mmCIF file of C-alpha atoms and ligand atoms in Angstrom:
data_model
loop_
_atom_site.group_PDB
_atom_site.id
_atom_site.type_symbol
_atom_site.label_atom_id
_atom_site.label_comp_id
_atom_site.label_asym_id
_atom_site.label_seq_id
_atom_site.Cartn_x
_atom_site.Cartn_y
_atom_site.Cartn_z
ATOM 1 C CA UNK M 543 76.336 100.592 72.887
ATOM 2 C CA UNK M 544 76.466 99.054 76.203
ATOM 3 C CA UNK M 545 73.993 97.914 78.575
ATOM 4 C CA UNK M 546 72.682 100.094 81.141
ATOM 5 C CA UNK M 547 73.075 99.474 84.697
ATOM 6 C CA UNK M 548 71.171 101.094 87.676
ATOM 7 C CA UNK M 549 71.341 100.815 91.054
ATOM 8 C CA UNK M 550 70.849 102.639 93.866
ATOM 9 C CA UNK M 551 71.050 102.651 98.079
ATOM 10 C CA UNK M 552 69.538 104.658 100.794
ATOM 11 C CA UNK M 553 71.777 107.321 102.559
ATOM 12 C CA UNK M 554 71.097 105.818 106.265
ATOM 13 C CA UNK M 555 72.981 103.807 108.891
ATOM 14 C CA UNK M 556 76.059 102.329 108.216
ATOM 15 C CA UNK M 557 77.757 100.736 105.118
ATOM 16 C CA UNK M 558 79.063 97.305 105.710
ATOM 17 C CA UNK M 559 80.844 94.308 104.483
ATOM 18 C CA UNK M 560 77.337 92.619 103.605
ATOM 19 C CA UNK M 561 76.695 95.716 101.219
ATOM 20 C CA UNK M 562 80.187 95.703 100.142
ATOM 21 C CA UNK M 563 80.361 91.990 99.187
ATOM 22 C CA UNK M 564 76.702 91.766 98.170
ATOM 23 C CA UNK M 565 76.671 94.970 96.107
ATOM 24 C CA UNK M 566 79.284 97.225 95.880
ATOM 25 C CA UNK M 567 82.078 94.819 94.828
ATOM 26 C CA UNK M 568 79.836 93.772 92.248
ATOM 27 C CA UNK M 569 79.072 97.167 91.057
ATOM 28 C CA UNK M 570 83.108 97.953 90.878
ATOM 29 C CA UNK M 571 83.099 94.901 88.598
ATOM 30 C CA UNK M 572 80.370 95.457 86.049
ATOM 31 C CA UNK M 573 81.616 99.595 85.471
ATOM 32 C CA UNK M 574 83.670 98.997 82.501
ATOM 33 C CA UNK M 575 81.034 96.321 80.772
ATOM 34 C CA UNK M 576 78.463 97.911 81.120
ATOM 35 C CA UNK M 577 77.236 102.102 81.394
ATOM 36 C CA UNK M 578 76.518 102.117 85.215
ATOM 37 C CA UNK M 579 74.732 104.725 87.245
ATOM 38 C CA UNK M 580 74.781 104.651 90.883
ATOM 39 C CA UNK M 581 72.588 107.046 92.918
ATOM 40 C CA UNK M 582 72.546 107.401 96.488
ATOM 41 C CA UNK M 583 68.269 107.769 96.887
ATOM 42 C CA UNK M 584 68.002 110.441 98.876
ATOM 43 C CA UNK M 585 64.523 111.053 98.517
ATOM 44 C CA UNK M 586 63.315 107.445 99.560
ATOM 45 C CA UNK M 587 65.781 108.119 102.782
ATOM 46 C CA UNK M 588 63.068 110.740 103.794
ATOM 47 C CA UNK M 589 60.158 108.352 103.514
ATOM 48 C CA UNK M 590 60.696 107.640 107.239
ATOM 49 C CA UNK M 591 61.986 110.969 109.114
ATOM 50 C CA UNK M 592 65.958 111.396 109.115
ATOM 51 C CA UNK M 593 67.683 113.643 111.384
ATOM 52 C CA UNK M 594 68.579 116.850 108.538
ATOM 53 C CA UNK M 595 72.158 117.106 109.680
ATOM 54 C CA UNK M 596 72.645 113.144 109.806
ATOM 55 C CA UNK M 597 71.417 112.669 106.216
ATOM 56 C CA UNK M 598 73.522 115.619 104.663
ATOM 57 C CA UNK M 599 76.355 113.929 105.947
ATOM 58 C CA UNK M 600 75.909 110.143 105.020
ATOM 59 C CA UNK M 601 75.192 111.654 101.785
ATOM 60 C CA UNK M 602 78.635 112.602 101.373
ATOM 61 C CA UNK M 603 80.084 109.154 103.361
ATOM 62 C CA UNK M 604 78.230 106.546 101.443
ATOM 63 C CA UNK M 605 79.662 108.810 98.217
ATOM 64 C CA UNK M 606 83.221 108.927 99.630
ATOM 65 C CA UNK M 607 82.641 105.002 100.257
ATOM 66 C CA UNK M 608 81.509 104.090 96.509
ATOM 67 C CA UNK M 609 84.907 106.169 95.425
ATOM 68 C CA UNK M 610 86.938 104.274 98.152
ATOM 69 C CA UNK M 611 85.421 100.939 96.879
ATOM 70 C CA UNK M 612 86.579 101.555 93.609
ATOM 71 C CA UNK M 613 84.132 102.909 91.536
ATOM 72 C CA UNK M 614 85.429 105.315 89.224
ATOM 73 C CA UNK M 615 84.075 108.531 88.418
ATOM 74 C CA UNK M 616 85.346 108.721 84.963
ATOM 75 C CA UNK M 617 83.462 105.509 83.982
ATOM 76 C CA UNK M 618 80.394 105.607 85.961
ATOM 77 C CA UNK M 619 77.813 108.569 86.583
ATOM 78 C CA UNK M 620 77.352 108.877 90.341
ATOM 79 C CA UNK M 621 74.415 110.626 91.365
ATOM 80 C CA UNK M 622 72.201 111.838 94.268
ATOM 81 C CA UNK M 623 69.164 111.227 93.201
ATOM 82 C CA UNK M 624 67.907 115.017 94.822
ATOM 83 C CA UNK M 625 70.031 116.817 92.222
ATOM 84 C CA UNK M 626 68.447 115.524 89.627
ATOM 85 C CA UNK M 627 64.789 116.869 89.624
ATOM 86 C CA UNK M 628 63.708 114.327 86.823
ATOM 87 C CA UNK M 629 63.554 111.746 89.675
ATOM 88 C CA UNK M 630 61.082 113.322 91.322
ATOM 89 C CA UNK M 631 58.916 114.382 88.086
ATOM 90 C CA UNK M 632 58.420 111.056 86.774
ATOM 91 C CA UNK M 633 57.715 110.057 89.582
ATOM 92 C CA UNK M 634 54.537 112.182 89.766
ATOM 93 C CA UNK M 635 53.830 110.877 86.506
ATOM 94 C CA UNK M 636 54.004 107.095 87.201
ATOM 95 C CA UNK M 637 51.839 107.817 90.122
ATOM 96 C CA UNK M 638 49.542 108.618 88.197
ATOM 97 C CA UNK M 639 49.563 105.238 85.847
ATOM 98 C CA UNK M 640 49.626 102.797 88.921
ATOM 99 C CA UNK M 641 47.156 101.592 90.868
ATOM 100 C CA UNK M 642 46.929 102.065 94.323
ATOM 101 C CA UNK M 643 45.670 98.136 95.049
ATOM 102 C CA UNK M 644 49.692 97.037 93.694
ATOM 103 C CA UNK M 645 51.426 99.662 96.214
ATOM 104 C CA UNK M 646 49.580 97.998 99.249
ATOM 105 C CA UNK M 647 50.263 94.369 98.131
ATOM 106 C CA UNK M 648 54.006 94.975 98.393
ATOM 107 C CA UNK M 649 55.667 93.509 101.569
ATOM 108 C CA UNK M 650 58.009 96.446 102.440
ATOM 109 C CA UNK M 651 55.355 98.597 103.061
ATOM 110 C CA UNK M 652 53.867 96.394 104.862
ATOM 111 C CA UNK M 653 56.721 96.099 107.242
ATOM 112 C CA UNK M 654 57.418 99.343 107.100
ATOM 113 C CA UNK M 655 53.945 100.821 107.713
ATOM 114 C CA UNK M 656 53.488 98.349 110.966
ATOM 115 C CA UNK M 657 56.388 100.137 112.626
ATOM 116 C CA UNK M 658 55.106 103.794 111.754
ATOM 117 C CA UNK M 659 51.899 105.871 113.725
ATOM 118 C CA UNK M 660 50.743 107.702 110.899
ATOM 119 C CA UNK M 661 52.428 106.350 107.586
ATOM 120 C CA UNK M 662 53.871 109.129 105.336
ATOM 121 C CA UNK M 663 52.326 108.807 102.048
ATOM 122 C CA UNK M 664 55.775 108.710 100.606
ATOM 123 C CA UNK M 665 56.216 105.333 102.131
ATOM 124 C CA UNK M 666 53.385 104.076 99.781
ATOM 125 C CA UNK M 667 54.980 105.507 96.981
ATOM 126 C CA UNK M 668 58.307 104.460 97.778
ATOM 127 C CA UNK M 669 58.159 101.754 95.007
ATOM 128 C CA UNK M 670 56.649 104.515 92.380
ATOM 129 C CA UNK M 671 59.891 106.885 93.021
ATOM 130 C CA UNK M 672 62.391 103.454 92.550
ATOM 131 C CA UNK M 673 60.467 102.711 89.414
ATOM 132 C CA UNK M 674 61.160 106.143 88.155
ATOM 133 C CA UNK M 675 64.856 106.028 89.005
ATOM 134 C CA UNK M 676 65.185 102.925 86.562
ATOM 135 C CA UNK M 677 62.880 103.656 84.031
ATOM 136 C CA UNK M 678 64.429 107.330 83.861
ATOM 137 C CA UNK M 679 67.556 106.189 82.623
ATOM 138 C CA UNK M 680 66.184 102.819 80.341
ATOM 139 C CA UNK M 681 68.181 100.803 82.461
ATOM 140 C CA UNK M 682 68.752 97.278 80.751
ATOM 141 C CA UNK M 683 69.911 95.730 84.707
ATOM 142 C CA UNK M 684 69.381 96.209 88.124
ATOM 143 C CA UNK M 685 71.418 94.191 90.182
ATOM 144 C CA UNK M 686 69.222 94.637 93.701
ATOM 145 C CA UNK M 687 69.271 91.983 96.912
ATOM 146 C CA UNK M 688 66.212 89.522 96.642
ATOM 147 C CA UNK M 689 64.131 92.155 99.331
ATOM 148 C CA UNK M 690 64.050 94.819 96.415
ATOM 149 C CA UNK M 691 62.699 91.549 93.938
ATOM 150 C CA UNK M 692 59.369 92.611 94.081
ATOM 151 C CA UNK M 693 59.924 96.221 93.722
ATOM 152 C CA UNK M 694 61.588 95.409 90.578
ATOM 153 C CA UNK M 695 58.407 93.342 89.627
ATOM 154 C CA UNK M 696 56.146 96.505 90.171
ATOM 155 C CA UNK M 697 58.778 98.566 87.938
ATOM 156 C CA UNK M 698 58.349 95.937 85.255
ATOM 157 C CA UNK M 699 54.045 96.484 85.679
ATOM 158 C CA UNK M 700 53.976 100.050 85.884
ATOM 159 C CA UNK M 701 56.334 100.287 82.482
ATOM 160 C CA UNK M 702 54.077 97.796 80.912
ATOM 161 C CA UNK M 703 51.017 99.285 81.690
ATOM 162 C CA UNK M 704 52.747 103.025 80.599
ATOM 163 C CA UNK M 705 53.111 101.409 77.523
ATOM 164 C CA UNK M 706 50.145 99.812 76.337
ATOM 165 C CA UNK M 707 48.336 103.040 77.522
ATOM 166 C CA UNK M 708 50.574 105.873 75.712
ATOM 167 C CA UNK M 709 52.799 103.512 73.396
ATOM 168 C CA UNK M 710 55.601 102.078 73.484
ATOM 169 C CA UNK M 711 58.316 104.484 75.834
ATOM 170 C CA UNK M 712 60.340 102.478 78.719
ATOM 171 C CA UNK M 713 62.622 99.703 78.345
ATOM 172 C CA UNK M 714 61.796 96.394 80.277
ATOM 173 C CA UNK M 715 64.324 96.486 83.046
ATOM 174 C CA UNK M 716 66.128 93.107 83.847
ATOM 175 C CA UNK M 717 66.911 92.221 87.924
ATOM 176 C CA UNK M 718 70.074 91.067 88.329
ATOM 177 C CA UNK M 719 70.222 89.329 92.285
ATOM 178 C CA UNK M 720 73.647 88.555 93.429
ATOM 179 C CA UNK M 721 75.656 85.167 93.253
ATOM 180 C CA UNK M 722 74.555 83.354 96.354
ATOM 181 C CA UNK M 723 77.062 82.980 99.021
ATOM 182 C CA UNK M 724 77.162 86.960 98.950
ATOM 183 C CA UNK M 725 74.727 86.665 101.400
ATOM 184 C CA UNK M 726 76.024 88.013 104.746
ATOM 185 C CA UNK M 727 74.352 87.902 107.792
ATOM 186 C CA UNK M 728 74.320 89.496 111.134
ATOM 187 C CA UNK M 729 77.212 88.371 113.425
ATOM 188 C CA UNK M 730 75.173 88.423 116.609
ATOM 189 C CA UNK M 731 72.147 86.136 114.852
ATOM 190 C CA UNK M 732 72.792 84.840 111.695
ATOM 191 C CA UNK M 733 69.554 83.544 110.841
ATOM 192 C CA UNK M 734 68.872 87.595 109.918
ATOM 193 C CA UNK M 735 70.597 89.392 106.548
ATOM 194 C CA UNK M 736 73.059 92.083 108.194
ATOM 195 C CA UNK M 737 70.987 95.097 108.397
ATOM 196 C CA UNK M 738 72.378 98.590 108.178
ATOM 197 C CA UNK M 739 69.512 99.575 110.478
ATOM 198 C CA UNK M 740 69.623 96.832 113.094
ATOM 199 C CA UNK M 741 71.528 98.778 116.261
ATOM 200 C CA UNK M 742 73.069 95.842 117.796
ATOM 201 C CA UNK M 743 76.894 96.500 118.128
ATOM 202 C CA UNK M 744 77.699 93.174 117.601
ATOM 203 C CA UNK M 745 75.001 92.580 114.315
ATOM 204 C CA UNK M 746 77.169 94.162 111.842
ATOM 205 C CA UNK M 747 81.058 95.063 110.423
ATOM 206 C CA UNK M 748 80.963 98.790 108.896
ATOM 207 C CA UNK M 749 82.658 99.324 106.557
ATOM 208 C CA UNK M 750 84.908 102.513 108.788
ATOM 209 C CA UNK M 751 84.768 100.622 112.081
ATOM 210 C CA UNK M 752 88.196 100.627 113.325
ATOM 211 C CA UNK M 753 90.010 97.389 112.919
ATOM 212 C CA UNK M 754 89.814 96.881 116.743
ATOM 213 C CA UNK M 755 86.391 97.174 117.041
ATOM 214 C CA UNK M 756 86.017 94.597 113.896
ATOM 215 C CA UNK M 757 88.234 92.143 115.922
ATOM 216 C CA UNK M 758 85.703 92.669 118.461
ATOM 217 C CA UNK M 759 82.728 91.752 117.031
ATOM 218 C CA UNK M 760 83.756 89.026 114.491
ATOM 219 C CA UNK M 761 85.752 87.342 118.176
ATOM 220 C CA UNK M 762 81.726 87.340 119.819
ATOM 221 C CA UNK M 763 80.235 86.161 116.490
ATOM 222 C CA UNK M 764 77.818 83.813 117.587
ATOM 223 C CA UNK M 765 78.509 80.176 116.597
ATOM 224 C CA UNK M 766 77.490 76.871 117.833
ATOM 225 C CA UNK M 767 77.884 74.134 120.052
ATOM 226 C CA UNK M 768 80.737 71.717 117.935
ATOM 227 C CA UNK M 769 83.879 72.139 118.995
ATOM 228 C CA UNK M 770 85.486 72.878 115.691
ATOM 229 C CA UNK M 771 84.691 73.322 111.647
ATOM 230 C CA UNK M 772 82.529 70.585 110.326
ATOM 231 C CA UNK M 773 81.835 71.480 106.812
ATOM 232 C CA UNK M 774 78.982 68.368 106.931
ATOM 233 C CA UNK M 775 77.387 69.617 111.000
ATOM 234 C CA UNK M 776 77.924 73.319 110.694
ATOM 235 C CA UNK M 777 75.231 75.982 112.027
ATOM 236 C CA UNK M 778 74.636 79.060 110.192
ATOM 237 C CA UNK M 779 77.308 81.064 112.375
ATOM 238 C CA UNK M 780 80.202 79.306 110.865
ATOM 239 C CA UNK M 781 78.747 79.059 107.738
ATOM 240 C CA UNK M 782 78.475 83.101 107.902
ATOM 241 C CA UNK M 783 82.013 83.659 109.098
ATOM 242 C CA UNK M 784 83.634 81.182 106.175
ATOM 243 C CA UNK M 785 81.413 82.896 103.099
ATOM 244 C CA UNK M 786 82.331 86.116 104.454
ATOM 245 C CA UNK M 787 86.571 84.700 104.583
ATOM 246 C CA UNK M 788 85.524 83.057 100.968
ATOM 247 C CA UNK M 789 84.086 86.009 99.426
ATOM 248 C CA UNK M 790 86.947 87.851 100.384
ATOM 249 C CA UNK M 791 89.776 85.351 99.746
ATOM 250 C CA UNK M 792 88.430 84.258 96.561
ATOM 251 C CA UNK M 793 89.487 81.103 97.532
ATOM 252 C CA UNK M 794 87.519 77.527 96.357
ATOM 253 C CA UNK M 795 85.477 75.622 98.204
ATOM 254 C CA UNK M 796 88.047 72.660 98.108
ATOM 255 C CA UNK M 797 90.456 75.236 99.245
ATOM 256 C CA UNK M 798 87.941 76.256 102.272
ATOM 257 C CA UNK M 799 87.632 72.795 103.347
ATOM 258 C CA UNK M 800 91.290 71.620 102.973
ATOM 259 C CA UNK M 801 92.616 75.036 105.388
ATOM 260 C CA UNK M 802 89.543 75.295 107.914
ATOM 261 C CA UNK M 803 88.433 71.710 108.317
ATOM 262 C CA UNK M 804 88.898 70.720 112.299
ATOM 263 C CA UNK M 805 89.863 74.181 112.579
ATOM 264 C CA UNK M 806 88.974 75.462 116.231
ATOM 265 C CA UNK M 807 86.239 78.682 116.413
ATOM 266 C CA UNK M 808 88.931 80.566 118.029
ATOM 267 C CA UNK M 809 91.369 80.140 115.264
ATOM 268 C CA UNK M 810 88.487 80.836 112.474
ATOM 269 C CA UNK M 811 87.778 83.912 113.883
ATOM 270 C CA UNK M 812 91.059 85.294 114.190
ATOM 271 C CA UNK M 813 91.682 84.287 110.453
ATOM 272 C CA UNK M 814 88.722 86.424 109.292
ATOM 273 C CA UNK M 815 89.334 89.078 111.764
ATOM 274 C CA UNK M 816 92.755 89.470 110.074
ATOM 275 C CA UNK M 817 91.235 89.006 106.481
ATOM 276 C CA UNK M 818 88.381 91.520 106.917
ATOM 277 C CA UNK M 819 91.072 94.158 108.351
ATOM 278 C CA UNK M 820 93.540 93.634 105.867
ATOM 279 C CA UNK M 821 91.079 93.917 102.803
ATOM 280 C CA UNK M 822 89.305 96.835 104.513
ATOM 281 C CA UNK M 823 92.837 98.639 105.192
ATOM 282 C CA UNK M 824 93.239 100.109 101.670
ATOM 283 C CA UNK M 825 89.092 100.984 101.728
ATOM 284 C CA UNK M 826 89.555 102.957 104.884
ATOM 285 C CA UNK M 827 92.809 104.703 103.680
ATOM 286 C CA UNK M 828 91.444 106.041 100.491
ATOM 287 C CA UNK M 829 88.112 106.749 102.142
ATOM 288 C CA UNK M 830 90.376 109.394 104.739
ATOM 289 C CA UNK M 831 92.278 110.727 101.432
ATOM 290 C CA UNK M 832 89.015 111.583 99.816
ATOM 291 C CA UNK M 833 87.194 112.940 102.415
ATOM 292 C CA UNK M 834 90.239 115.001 102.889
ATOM 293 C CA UNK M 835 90.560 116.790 99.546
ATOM 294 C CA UNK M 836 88.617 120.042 99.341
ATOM 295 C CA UNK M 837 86.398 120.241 96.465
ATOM 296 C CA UNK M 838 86.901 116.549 95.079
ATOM 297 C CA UNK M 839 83.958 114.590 96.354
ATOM 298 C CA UNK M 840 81.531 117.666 95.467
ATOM 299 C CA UNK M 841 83.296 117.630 91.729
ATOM 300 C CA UNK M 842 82.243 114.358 91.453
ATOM 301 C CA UNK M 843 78.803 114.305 92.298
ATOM 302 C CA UNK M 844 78.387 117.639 90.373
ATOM 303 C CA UNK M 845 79.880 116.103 86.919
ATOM 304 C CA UNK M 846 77.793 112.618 87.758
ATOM 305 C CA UNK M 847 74.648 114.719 87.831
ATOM 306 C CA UNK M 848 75.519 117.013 84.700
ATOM 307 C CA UNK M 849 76.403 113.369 83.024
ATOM 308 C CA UNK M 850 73.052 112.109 83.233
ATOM 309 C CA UNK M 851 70.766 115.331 83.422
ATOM 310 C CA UNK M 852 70.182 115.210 79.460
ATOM 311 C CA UNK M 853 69.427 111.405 79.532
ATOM 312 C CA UNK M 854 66.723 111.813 82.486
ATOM 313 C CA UNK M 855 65.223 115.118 80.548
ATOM 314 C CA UNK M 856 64.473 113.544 77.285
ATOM 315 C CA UNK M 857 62.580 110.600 79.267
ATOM 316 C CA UNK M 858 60.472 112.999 81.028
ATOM 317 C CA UNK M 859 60.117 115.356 78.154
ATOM 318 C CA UNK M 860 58.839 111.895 76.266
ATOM 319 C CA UNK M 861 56.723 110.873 78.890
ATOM 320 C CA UNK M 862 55.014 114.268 78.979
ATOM 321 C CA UNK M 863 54.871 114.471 75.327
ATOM 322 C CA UNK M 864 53.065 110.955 75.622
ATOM 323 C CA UNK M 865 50.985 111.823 78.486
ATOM 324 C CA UNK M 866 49.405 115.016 76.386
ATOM 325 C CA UNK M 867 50.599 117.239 79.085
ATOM 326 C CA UNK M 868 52.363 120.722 78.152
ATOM 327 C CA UNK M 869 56.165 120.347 77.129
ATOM 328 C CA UNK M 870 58.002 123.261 75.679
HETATM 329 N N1 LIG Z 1323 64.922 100.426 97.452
HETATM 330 C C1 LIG Z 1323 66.319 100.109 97.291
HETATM 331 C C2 LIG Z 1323 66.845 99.485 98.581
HETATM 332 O O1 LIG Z 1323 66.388 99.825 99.653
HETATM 333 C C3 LIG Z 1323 67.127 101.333 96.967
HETATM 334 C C4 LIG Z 1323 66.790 101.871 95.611
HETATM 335 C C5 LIG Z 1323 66.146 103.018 95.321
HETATM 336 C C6 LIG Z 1323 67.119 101.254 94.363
HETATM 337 N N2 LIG Z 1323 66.073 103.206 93.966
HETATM 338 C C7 LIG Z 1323 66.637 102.144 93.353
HETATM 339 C C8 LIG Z 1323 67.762 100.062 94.012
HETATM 340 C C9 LIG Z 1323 66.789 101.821 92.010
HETATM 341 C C10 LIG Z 1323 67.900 99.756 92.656
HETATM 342 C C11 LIG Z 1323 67.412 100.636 91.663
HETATM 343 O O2 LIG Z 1323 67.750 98.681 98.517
#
């Protein structure tokens, strides 16, 4: 049998190149090595207030974008995470197995709780709900960014302290961080990770901007003061705007250095402004044929969901059974 995979991302803001080179392209890879699932998490999306008819309808985008990135339905289960009501059930019942003390400690809710008036209880338990997506499927890997680390961490404890309280029931998941150098960050300060939250025009490349307006913003990327690419001198600007031509390109680092080396930040720019357009021509185009066949996109999610319904009911009913409470 193969591995288990399990990943999942938040139906807000916009999908971009940092999420598509960091994550997605990776995902696309591992499908036929290992058994992936991929679940757009809904129900964390609502742990800070989302506009109803906004979130219906990234739902359905960032779905259309995994299909347009390549990930194929027939190999991997795609799922929103609000159609499958196991999710949300053990959940409840990890809640009840973790102590409160570990859900303050973690930094995200920290960061997240400074911004809110009165924090949603949901935010607290944000980490409880992302345990219970991995744990309901025995996932082997997670391949996360480095932010979701410690979240993975607190998975680990809670299934640990499951088992050595009702025997022996989840599988220790493994966190899988990217290769470095998948690492984007923002165009308009590239000390910060490209966010698909920030609301700068000029922080990020989505993934359905229009090639113009990707021109745009890699052309005012900011850089620094050299005149031209130093591979020894170069600021984190350059740096940013080379990874994101190497991830791409595919291209070595001697290969890098022998093309761009001297190169003026003019002429960089409008070689990755033509790379990121041509590599997200064939994205966009399949994204518009998708979106654009009734029915399709809705088949898919419905067979993802049927697909891993019996795997995430035998946890719970095995969790239950373990917990004492009533199971039918
Ligand atoms: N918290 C993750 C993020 O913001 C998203 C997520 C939810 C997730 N459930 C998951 C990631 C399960 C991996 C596995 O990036």
């Amino acid at each position: 049998m193969k591995p288990r995979v399990l990943s999942g991302i938040q139906p807000t803001g916009d999908l971009h190149i940092g999420n598509y080179l960091g994550a997605l392209k990776n995902w696309v890879a591992m499908q036929h090595s290992y058994e992936c699932v991929f679940c757009i998490v809904d129900l964390h999306a609502i742990t800070v207030y989302q506009q109803p008819e906004e979130l219906r309808a990234k739902i359905l985008e960032i779905a259309a974008l995994f299909l347009a990135a390549g990930i194929d339905p027939k190999v991997s289960s795609m799922v929103i995470q609000s159609a499958v009501p196991a999710h949300a059930e053990l959940s409840w019942l990890l809640t009840c197995v973790t102590p409160v003390g570990w859900l303050y400690r973690m930094t995200q809710f920290k960061a997240k709780s400074e911004a809110q008036e009165a924090i949603g209880d949901g935010l607290l338990q944000y980490p409880v709900l992302m345990a219970a997506d991995i744990l309901l499927y025995q996932a082997n890997v997670v391949p996360v960014g480095e932010d979701q680390a410690q979240h993975l961490e607190l998975t680990r404890d809670i299934a640990q302290r499951f088992n050595s309280l009702y025997g022996d029931t989840f599988v220790m998941p493994a966190t899988s961080l990217p290769m470095v150098g998948a690492r984007v960050m923002g165009l308009d300060d590239p000390t910060k990770k490209m966010s698909k939250s920030a609301t700068g025009s000029g922080h990020a490349l989505a993934l359905l901007d229009k090639p113009s307006d990707l021109k745009k913003k890699i052309m005012r990327a900011t850089t620094d003061s050299n005149p031209h690419v130093d591979f020894e001198t170069m600021g984190p600007g350059v740096d940013n705007l080379l990874s994101i031509f190497q991830a791409i390109s595919g291209w070595t680092s001697d290969q890098m250095k022998n093309h761009f080396s001297g190169m003026r930040y003019g002429d960089l720019k409008k070689q990755v402004a033509e790379a990121v357009v041509s590599h997200l021509e064939p994205l966009q185009q399949s994204y518009q044929r998708i979106v654009s066949e009734p029915g399709y996109l809705a088949g898919v999610l419905a067979e993802g969901a049927a697909r891993v319904r019996p795997i995430a009911d035998s946890t719970v009913k095995l969790v239950k059974q373990r917990m004492g409470v009533y199971t039918e």
